[in-house]
Amino acid sequence: MSRIVILTGAGISAESGLGTFRDKDGLWTKYDLNEVATPEGFARNPQLVTDFYNARRANCLGAEPNAAHYALARLEAALPGEVLIVTQNVDDLHHRAGSKNVIQMHGALMSALCSACDHRWPAPAVMHLTDTCPACGHPRTRPDIVWFGEIPYHMEAIAEAVEACEIFAAIGTSGQVYPAAGLAAEARRNGADCVELNLEPSEISRVSQTRRYGPASEVVPDWVATLLG
Ligand code: APR
């Protein structure tokens, strides 16, 4: 079981050029999340939702991991088997930085999902409403994203990891979306040292014994250097 569990959010990818959700220029100030990030929105206007995720996938393909992603990959390489990243991000920047033990609890832009048979496959750069499932041939395909109102992936494994960890760090997340937002408090109840690394204080601050504020590309490498002594 991993000694260090790290929850990441949009803030860790902000300096890679991928927008956050709730900051002043965040995605949810430009788009109505009910229209683009709910099963009901997809049922109403599947083209709008498909276009939204195609645009985000294009941004992601054009982005590179930053110093924060690389620092977490170094941490895992230095402490094999001891580090788990639980990310709310649907980008693939942790993987591209070299992290291996990563759970994408809100799904993945680079994955497509069949609503008919639950088969997953690598998403093409541009998804189309006419795409059919490679396993069952059904045309009910969608981005493999956990929308509001759906249950995040791998919650059992995440709960077990949070219960057993000694250090829980939340990086670049506003702590406003549950169940992810409740993980820090749960880790603290189970005796973990809680660390918050963020641009500014967030909902996670009050349960964190250690807090470091600044851009992720600076505070995360510093924190990793401290941990590795
Ligand atoms: N370095 C560190 N933190 C940053 C940076 C940066 N360069 N830029 C912004 N932040 C912080 C903000 O201060 C904020 O606390 O990142 C956080 C981003 O918060 P949100 O936009 O709410 O993103 P997140 O917490 O990941 O959202 C959770 O909400 O809409 C859903 O499914 C979506 O996974 C997402 C979930």
mmCIF file of C-alpha atoms and ligand atoms in Angstrom:
data_model
loop_
_atom_site.group_PDB
_atom_site.id
_atom_site.type_symbol
_atom_site.label_atom_id
_atom_site.label_comp_id
_atom_site.label_asym_id
_atom_site.label_seq_id
_atom_site.Cartn_x
_atom_site.Cartn_y
_atom_site.Cartn_z
ATOM 1 C CA MET A 1 0.000 0.000 0.000
ATOM 2 C CA SER A 2 1.345 3.449 -0.917
ATOM 3 C CA ARG A 3 2.821 5.501 1.933
ATOM 4 C CA ILE A 4 2.278 8.770 0.065
ATOM 5 C CA VAL A 5 -1.019 9.577 -1.674
ATOM 6 C CA ILE A 6 -1.103 12.707 -3.823
ATOM 7 C CA LEU A 7 -4.382 14.199 -5.025
ATOM 8 C CA THR A 8 -3.897 16.541 -7.972
ATOM 9 C CA GLY A 9 -6.265 18.999 -9.639
ATOM 10 C CA ALA A 10 -6.321 21.427 -12.516
ATOM 11 C CA GLY A 11 -3.817 23.772 -10.824
ATOM 12 C CA ILE A 12 -0.940 21.352 -11.427
ATOM 13 C CA SER A 13 -1.525 21.578 -15.186
ATOM 14 C CA ALA A 14 -2.228 25.331 -15.270
ATOM 15 C CA GLU A 15 1.374 26.224 -16.117
ATOM 16 C CA SER A 16 1.287 23.699 -18.958
ATOM 17 C CA GLY A 17 -1.349 25.940 -20.519
ATOM 18 C CA LEU A 18 -4.433 23.883 -19.605
ATOM 19 C CA GLY A 19 -7.103 26.006 -17.983
ATOM 20 C CA THR A 20 -8.458 25.471 -14.503
ATOM 21 C CA PHE A 21 -12.199 25.402 -13.803
ATOM 22 C CA ARG A 22 -12.978 27.885 -11.056
ATOM 23 C CA ASP A 23 -10.265 30.553 -11.310
ATOM 24 C CA LYS A 24 -11.231 33.927 -12.768
ATOM 25 C CA ASP A 25 -10.640 32.800 -16.387
ATOM 26 C CA GLY A 26 -11.590 29.205 -15.598
ATOM 27 C CA LEU A 27 -13.514 26.936 -17.955
ATOM 28 C CA TRP A 28 -16.690 27.155 -15.873
ATOM 29 C CA THR A 29 -16.752 30.936 -16.331
ATOM 30 C CA LYS A 30 -16.944 30.371 -20.125
ATOM 31 C CA TYR A 31 -19.057 27.230 -20.376
ATOM 32 C CA ASP A 32 -22.180 26.075 -18.590
ATOM 33 C CA LEU A 33 -21.125 22.885 -16.880
ATOM 34 C CA ASN A 34 -24.717 21.613 -16.987
ATOM 35 C CA GLU A 35 -24.565 21.727 -20.786
ATOM 36 C CA VAL A 36 -21.097 20.239 -21.345
ATOM 37 C CA ALA A 37 -20.325 18.092 -18.307
ATOM 38 C CA THR A 38 -23.465 16.169 -17.384
ATOM 39 C CA PRO A 39 -25.145 13.086 -18.861
ATOM 40 C CA GLU A 40 -28.273 15.253 -19.354
ATOM 41 C CA GLY A 41 -26.290 17.840 -21.329
ATOM 42 C CA PHE A 42 -24.882 15.082 -23.533
ATOM 43 C CA ALA A 43 -28.373 13.694 -24.126
ATOM 44 C CA ARG A 44 -29.637 17.176 -25.087
ATOM 45 C CA ASN A 45 -26.765 18.198 -27.334
ATOM 46 C CA PRO A 46 -24.185 15.473 -27.972
ATOM 47 C CA GLN A 47 -22.428 17.521 -30.674
ATOM 48 C CA LEU A 48 -21.778 20.426 -28.291
ATOM 49 C CA VAL A 49 -20.313 18.068 -25.684
ATOM 50 C CA THR A 50 -18.228 16.152 -28.235
ATOM 51 C CA ASP A 51 -16.855 19.447 -29.610
ATOM 52 C CA PHE A 52 -16.041 20.635 -26.075
ATOM 53 C CA TYR A 53 -13.973 17.534 -25.305
ATOM 54 C CA ASN A 54 -12.393 17.509 -28.787
ATOM 55 C CA ALA A 55 -11.152 21.047 -28.069
ATOM 56 C CA ARG A 56 -9.822 20.041 -24.668
ATOM 57 C CA ARG A 57 -8.122 16.995 -26.171
ATOM 58 C CA ALA A 58 -6.467 19.225 -28.788
ATOM 59 C CA ASN A 59 -5.195 21.541 -26.011
ATOM 60 C CA CYS A 60 -3.873 18.563 -24.121
ATOM 61 C CA LEU A 61 -2.095 17.120 -27.165
ATOM 62 C CA GLY A 62 -0.397 20.495 -27.636
ATOM 63 C CA ALA A 63 0.684 20.775 -23.981
ATOM 64 C CA GLU A 64 3.740 19.459 -22.162
ATOM 65 C CA PRO A 65 4.172 18.377 -18.536
ATOM 66 C CA ASN A 66 5.692 21.055 -16.312
ATOM 67 C CA ALA A 67 8.210 20.956 -13.464
ATOM 68 C CA ALA A 68 5.517 19.886 -10.987
ATOM 69 C CA HIS A 69 4.539 16.779 -12.980
ATOM 70 C CA TYR A 70 8.218 15.869 -13.411
ATOM 71 C CA ALA A 71 8.927 16.338 -9.703
ATOM 72 C CA LEU A 72 6.161 13.856 -8.788
ATOM 73 C CA ALA A 73 7.544 11.361 -11.306
ATOM 74 C CA ARG A 74 10.988 11.754 -9.673
ATOM 75 C CA LEU A 75 9.420 11.126 -6.258
ATOM 76 C CA GLU A 76 7.864 7.864 -7.449
ATOM 77 C CA ALA A 77 11.106 6.769 -9.116
ATOM 78 C CA ALA A 78 13.031 7.458 -5.887
ATOM 79 C CA LEU A 79 10.480 5.668 -3.675
ATOM 80 C CA PRO A 80 9.237 2.742 -5.775
ATOM 81 C CA GLY A 81 5.876 1.367 -4.644
ATOM 82 C CA GLU A 82 5.369 4.128 -2.084
ATOM 83 C CA VAL A 83 3.675 6.823 -4.163
ATOM 84 C CA LEU A 84 0.157 6.896 -5.612
ATOM 85 C CA ILE A 85 -1.181 9.829 -7.614
ATOM 86 C CA VAL A 86 -4.957 10.203 -7.595
ATOM 87 C CA THR A 87 -5.722 12.839 -10.172
ATOM 88 C CA GLN A 88 -8.942 14.647 -10.957
ATOM 89 C CA ASN A 89 -7.343 15.749 -14.215
ATOM 90 C CA VAL A 90 -8.394 14.168 -17.467
ATOM 91 C CA ASP A 91 -5.167 15.221 -19.207
ATOM 92 C CA ASP A 92 -2.321 12.715 -19.550
ATOM 93 C CA LEU A 93 0.495 14.933 -18.267
ATOM 94 C CA HIS A 94 1.342 12.788 -15.204
ATOM 95 C CA HIS A 95 1.823 9.765 -17.459
ATOM 96 C CA ARG A 96 3.861 11.733 -19.971
ATOM 97 C CA ALA A 97 6.085 13.034 -17.161
ATOM 98 C CA GLY A 98 6.827 9.416 -16.228
ATOM 99 C CA SER A 99 4.498 8.712 -13.279
ATOM 100 C CA LYS A 100 3.279 5.105 -13.359
ATOM 101 C CA ASN A 101 1.027 4.655 -10.349
ATOM 102 C CA VAL A 102 -1.753 7.047 -11.371
ATOM 103 C CA ILE A 103 -5.524 6.787 -10.891
ATOM 104 C CA GLN A 104 -7.573 9.117 -13.096
ATOM 105 C CA MET A 105 -10.695 9.316 -10.968
ATOM 106 C CA HIS A 106 -12.557 11.654 -13.357
ATOM 107 C CA GLY A 107 -11.701 9.718 -16.517
ATOM 108 C CA ALA A 108 -9.330 10.461 -19.376
ATOM 109 C CA LEU A 109 -9.495 12.660 -22.473
ATOM 110 C CA MET A 110 -7.422 10.105 -24.338
ATOM 111 C CA SER A 111 -9.974 7.348 -23.784
ATOM 112 C CA ALA A 112 -13.334 6.695 -25.442
ATOM 113 C CA LEU A 113 -16.179 4.777 -23.810
ATOM 114 C CA CYS A 114 -19.094 2.786 -25.224
ATOM 115 C CA SER A 115 -22.312 3.592 -23.354
ATOM 116 C CA ALA A 116 -23.801 0.329 -24.601
ATOM 117 C CA CYS A 117 -21.154 -2.198 -23.466
ATOM 118 C CA ASP A 118 -18.662 -0.162 -21.333
ATOM 119 C CA HIS A 119 -15.757 -1.046 -23.632
ATOM 120 C CA ARG A 120 -12.896 1.507 -23.573
ATOM 121 C CA TRP A 121 -10.355 2.239 -26.297
ATOM 122 C CA PRO A 122 -7.842 4.999 -27.130
ATOM 123 C CA ALA A 123 -9.804 8.054 -28.274
ATOM 124 C CA PRO A 124 -8.980 9.426 -31.698
ATOM 125 C CA ALA A 125 -7.752 13.062 -31.641
ATOM 126 C CA VAL A 126 -11.202 14.069 -32.898
ATOM 127 C CA MET A 127 -14.214 12.024 -31.812
ATOM 128 C CA HIS A 128 -17.363 11.989 -33.988
ATOM 129 C CA LEU A 129 -20.934 11.203 -33.073
ATOM 130 C CA THR A 130 -20.942 8.586 -35.812
ATOM 131 C CA ASP A 131 -18.016 6.656 -34.234
ATOM 132 C CA THR A 132 -18.986 3.077 -33.437
ATOM 133 C CA CYS A 133 -17.684 0.912 -30.605
ATOM 134 C CA PRO A 134 -14.856 -1.361 -31.814
ATOM 135 C CA ALA A 135 -16.142 -4.153 -29.538
ATOM 136 C CA CYS A 136 -19.939 -4.200 -30.038
ATOM 137 C CA GLY A 137 -20.410 -1.945 -33.069
ATOM 138 C CA HIS A 138 -22.910 0.240 -31.242
ATOM 139 C CA PRO A 139 -22.871 3.966 -32.145
ATOM 140 C CA ARG A 140 -23.415 5.101 -28.526
ATOM 141 C CA THR A 141 -19.837 6.227 -27.938
ATOM 142 C CA ARG A 142 -18.747 9.110 -25.684
ATOM 143 C CA PRO A 143 -15.630 10.643 -24.136
ATOM 144 C CA ASP A 144 -14.476 8.558 -21.156
ATOM 145 C CA ILE A 145 -15.068 11.414 -18.742
ATOM 146 C CA VAL A 146 -16.853 11.219 -15.382
ATOM 147 C CA TRP A 147 -19.537 13.873 -15.632
ATOM 148 C CA PHE A 148 -21.309 15.614 -12.760
ATOM 149 C CA GLY A 149 -23.860 13.179 -11.375
ATOM 150 C CA GLU A 150 -21.705 10.143 -12.252
ATOM 151 C CA ILE A 151 -19.580 8.152 -9.819
ATOM 152 C CA PRO A 152 -15.809 8.713 -10.016
ATOM 153 C CA TYR A 153 -13.698 5.722 -11.021
ATOM 154 C CA HIS A 154 -11.797 3.399 -8.647
ATOM 155 C CA MET A 155 -13.359 4.830 -5.470
ATOM 156 C CA GLU A 156 -12.734 1.612 -3.539
ATOM 157 C CA ALA A 157 -9.012 1.574 -4.319
ATOM 158 C CA ILE A 158 -8.806 5.295 -3.546
ATOM 159 C CA ALA A 159 -10.559 4.861 -0.187
ATOM 160 C CA GLU A 160 -8.199 2.031 0.780
ATOM 161 C CA ALA A 161 -5.145 4.076 -0.197
ATOM 162 C CA VAL A 162 -6.369 7.137 1.699
ATOM 163 C CA GLU A 163 -7.014 5.029 4.785
ATOM 164 C CA ALA A 164 -3.538 3.515 4.762
ATOM 165 C CA CYS A 165 -1.304 6.431 3.742
ATOM 166 C CA GLU A 166 1.085 8.300 6.046
ATOM 167 C CA ILE A 167 1.278 11.446 3.932
ATOM 168 C CA PHE A 168 -1.600 12.893 1.923
ATOM 169 C CA ALA A 169 -0.849 15.858 -0.332
ATOM 170 C CA ALA A 170 -3.429 17.892 -2.261
ATOM 171 C CA ILE A 171 -1.930 19.844 -5.150
ATOM 172 C CA GLY A 172 -3.659 22.469 -7.279
ATOM 173 C CA THR A 173 -7.233 21.682 -6.370
ATOM 174 C CA SER A 174 -9.877 24.032 -5.010
ATOM 175 C CA GLY A 175 -11.366 21.232 -2.916
ATOM 176 C CA GLN A 176 -14.881 22.035 -4.049
ATOM 177 C CA VAL A 177 -15.867 18.855 -5.862
ATOM 178 C CA TYR A 178 -16.782 15.754 -3.887
ATOM 179 C CA PRO A 179 -15.885 12.987 -3.308
ATOM 180 C CA ALA A 180 -12.318 14.124 -4.160
ATOM 181 C CA ALA A 181 -12.681 17.140 -1.876
ATOM 182 C CA GLY A 182 -13.341 14.917 1.145
ATOM 183 C CA LEU A 183 -10.234 12.762 0.777
ATOM 184 C CA ALA A 184 -7.883 15.090 2.682
ATOM 185 C CA ALA A 185 -10.156 15.159 5.736
ATOM 186 C CA GLU A 186 -10.514 11.388 5.561
ATOM 187 C CA ALA A 187 -6.733 10.939 5.412
ATOM 188 C CA ARG A 188 -6.320 13.295 8.371
ATOM 189 C CA ARG A 189 -8.888 11.328 10.402
ATOM 190 C CA ASN A 190 -6.855 8.228 9.667
ATOM 191 C CA GLY A 191 -3.707 9.835 11.038
ATOM 192 C CA ALA A 192 -1.955 10.988 7.869
ATOM 193 C CA ASP A 193 0.089 14.176 7.652
ATOM 194 C CA CYS A 194 -1.881 16.404 5.278
ATOM 195 C CA VAL A 195 -0.096 18.781 2.962
ATOM 196 C CA GLU A 196 -1.642 21.469 0.785
ATOM 197 C CA LEU A 197 0.317 22.826 -2.191
ATOM 198 C CA ASN A 198 -1.668 25.441 -4.070
ATOM 199 C CA LEU A 199 -1.496 28.907 -5.507
ATOM 200 C CA GLU A 200 -3.604 30.177 -2.627
ATOM 201 C CA PRO A 201 -5.493 28.783 0.361
ATOM 202 C CA SER A 202 -8.367 26.493 -0.591
ATOM 203 C CA GLU A 203 -11.028 24.349 1.061
ATOM 204 C CA ILE A 204 -8.236 21.868 1.845
ATOM 205 C CA SER A 205 -6.304 24.371 4.004
ATOM 206 C CA ARG A 206 -8.168 23.797 7.238
ATOM 207 C CA VAL A 207 -7.360 20.080 7.345
ATOM 208 C CA SER A 208 -3.714 20.496 6.306
ATOM 209 C CA GLN A 209 -0.869 20.670 8.819
ATOM 210 C CA THR A 210 1.599 21.798 6.143
ATOM 211 C CA ARG A 211 0.715 24.460 3.567
ATOM 212 C CA ARG A 212 2.846 25.885 0.813
ATOM 213 C CA TYR A 213 1.478 28.522 -1.514
ATOM 214 C CA GLY A 214 2.832 29.453 -4.921
ATOM 215 C CA PRO A 215 2.874 28.159 -8.499
ATOM 216 C CA ALA A 216 2.938 24.359 -8.651
ATOM 217 C CA SER A 217 6.083 24.450 -10.818
ATOM 218 C CA GLU A 218 7.924 25.923 -7.808
ATOM 219 C CA VAL A 219 6.250 24.568 -4.673
ATOM 220 C CA VAL A 220 5.980 20.951 -5.850
ATOM 221 C CA PRO A 221 9.682 20.485 -6.746
ATOM 222 C CA ASP A 222 10.596 22.160 -3.416
ATOM 223 C CA TRP A 223 8.297 19.832 -1.470
ATOM 224 C CA VAL A 224 9.638 16.764 -3.288
ATOM 225 C CA ALA A 225 13.217 17.881 -2.559
ATOM 226 C CA THR A 226 12.334 18.204 1.144
ATOM 227 C CA LEU A 227 10.748 14.740 1.203
ATOM 228 C CA LEU A 228 13.742 13.165 -0.488
ATOM 229 C CA GLY A 229 16.089 15.017 1.862
HETATM 230 N N1 APR B 1 -0.145 26.278 -9.238
HETATM 231 C C1 APR B 1 -0.832 25.729 -8.185
HETATM 232 N N2 APR B 1 -2.157 25.867 -8.013
HETATM 233 C C2 APR B 1 -2.834 26.572 -8.953
HETATM 234 C C3 APR B 1 -2.190 27.162 -10.069
HETATM 235 C C4 APR B 1 -0.777 26.983 -10.195
HETATM 236 N N3 APR B 1 -0.077 27.497 -11.200
HETATM 237 N N4 APR B 1 -3.137 27.803 -10.802
HETATM 238 C C5 APR B 1 -4.306 27.626 -10.170
HETATM 239 N N5 APR B 1 -4.127 26.892 -9.051
HETATM 240 C C6 APR B 1 -5.135 26.432 -8.075
HETATM 241 C C7 APR B 1 -6.279 27.414 -7.838
HETATM 242 O O1 APR B 1 -5.936 28.332 -6.823
HETATM 243 C C8 APR B 1 -7.405 26.478 -7.410
HETATM 244 O O2 APR B 1 -7.401 26.263 -6.004
HETATM 245 O O3 APR B 1 -5.727 25.276 -8.609
HETATM 246 C C9 APR B 1 -7.065 25.153 -8.113
HETATM 247 C C10 APR B 1 -7.952 24.821 -9.284
HETATM 248 O O4 APR B 1 -9.253 24.589 -8.834
HETATM 249 P P1 APR B 1 -10.434 24.150 -9.823
HETATM 250 O O5 APR B 1 -10.416 25.017 -11.024
HETATM 251 O O6 APR B 1 -11.663 24.073 -9.025
HETATM 252 O O7 APR B 1 -9.957 22.693 -10.312
HETATM 253 P P2 APR B 1 -10.128 21.277 -9.590
HETATM 254 O O8 APR B 1 -10.048 21.420 -8.104
HETATM 255 O O9 APR B 1 -9.189 20.340 -10.248
HETATM 256 O O10 APR B 1 -11.603 20.906 -10.000
HETATM 257 C C11 APR B 1 -12.117 19.653 -9.593
HETATM 258 O O11 APR B 1 -14.064 20.005 -10.910
HETATM 259 O O12 APR B 1 -15.212 20.605 -12.818
HETATM 260 C C12 APR B 1 -14.635 19.595 -12.146
HETATM 261 O O13 APR B 1 -14.156 17.542 -13.038
HETATM 262 C C13 APR B 1 -13.604 18.815 -12.906
HETATM 263 O O14 APR B 1 -11.752 17.560 -12.011
HETATM 264 C C14 APR B 1 -12.409 18.810 -11.978
HETATM 265 C C15 APR B 1 -13.031 19.088 -10.635
#
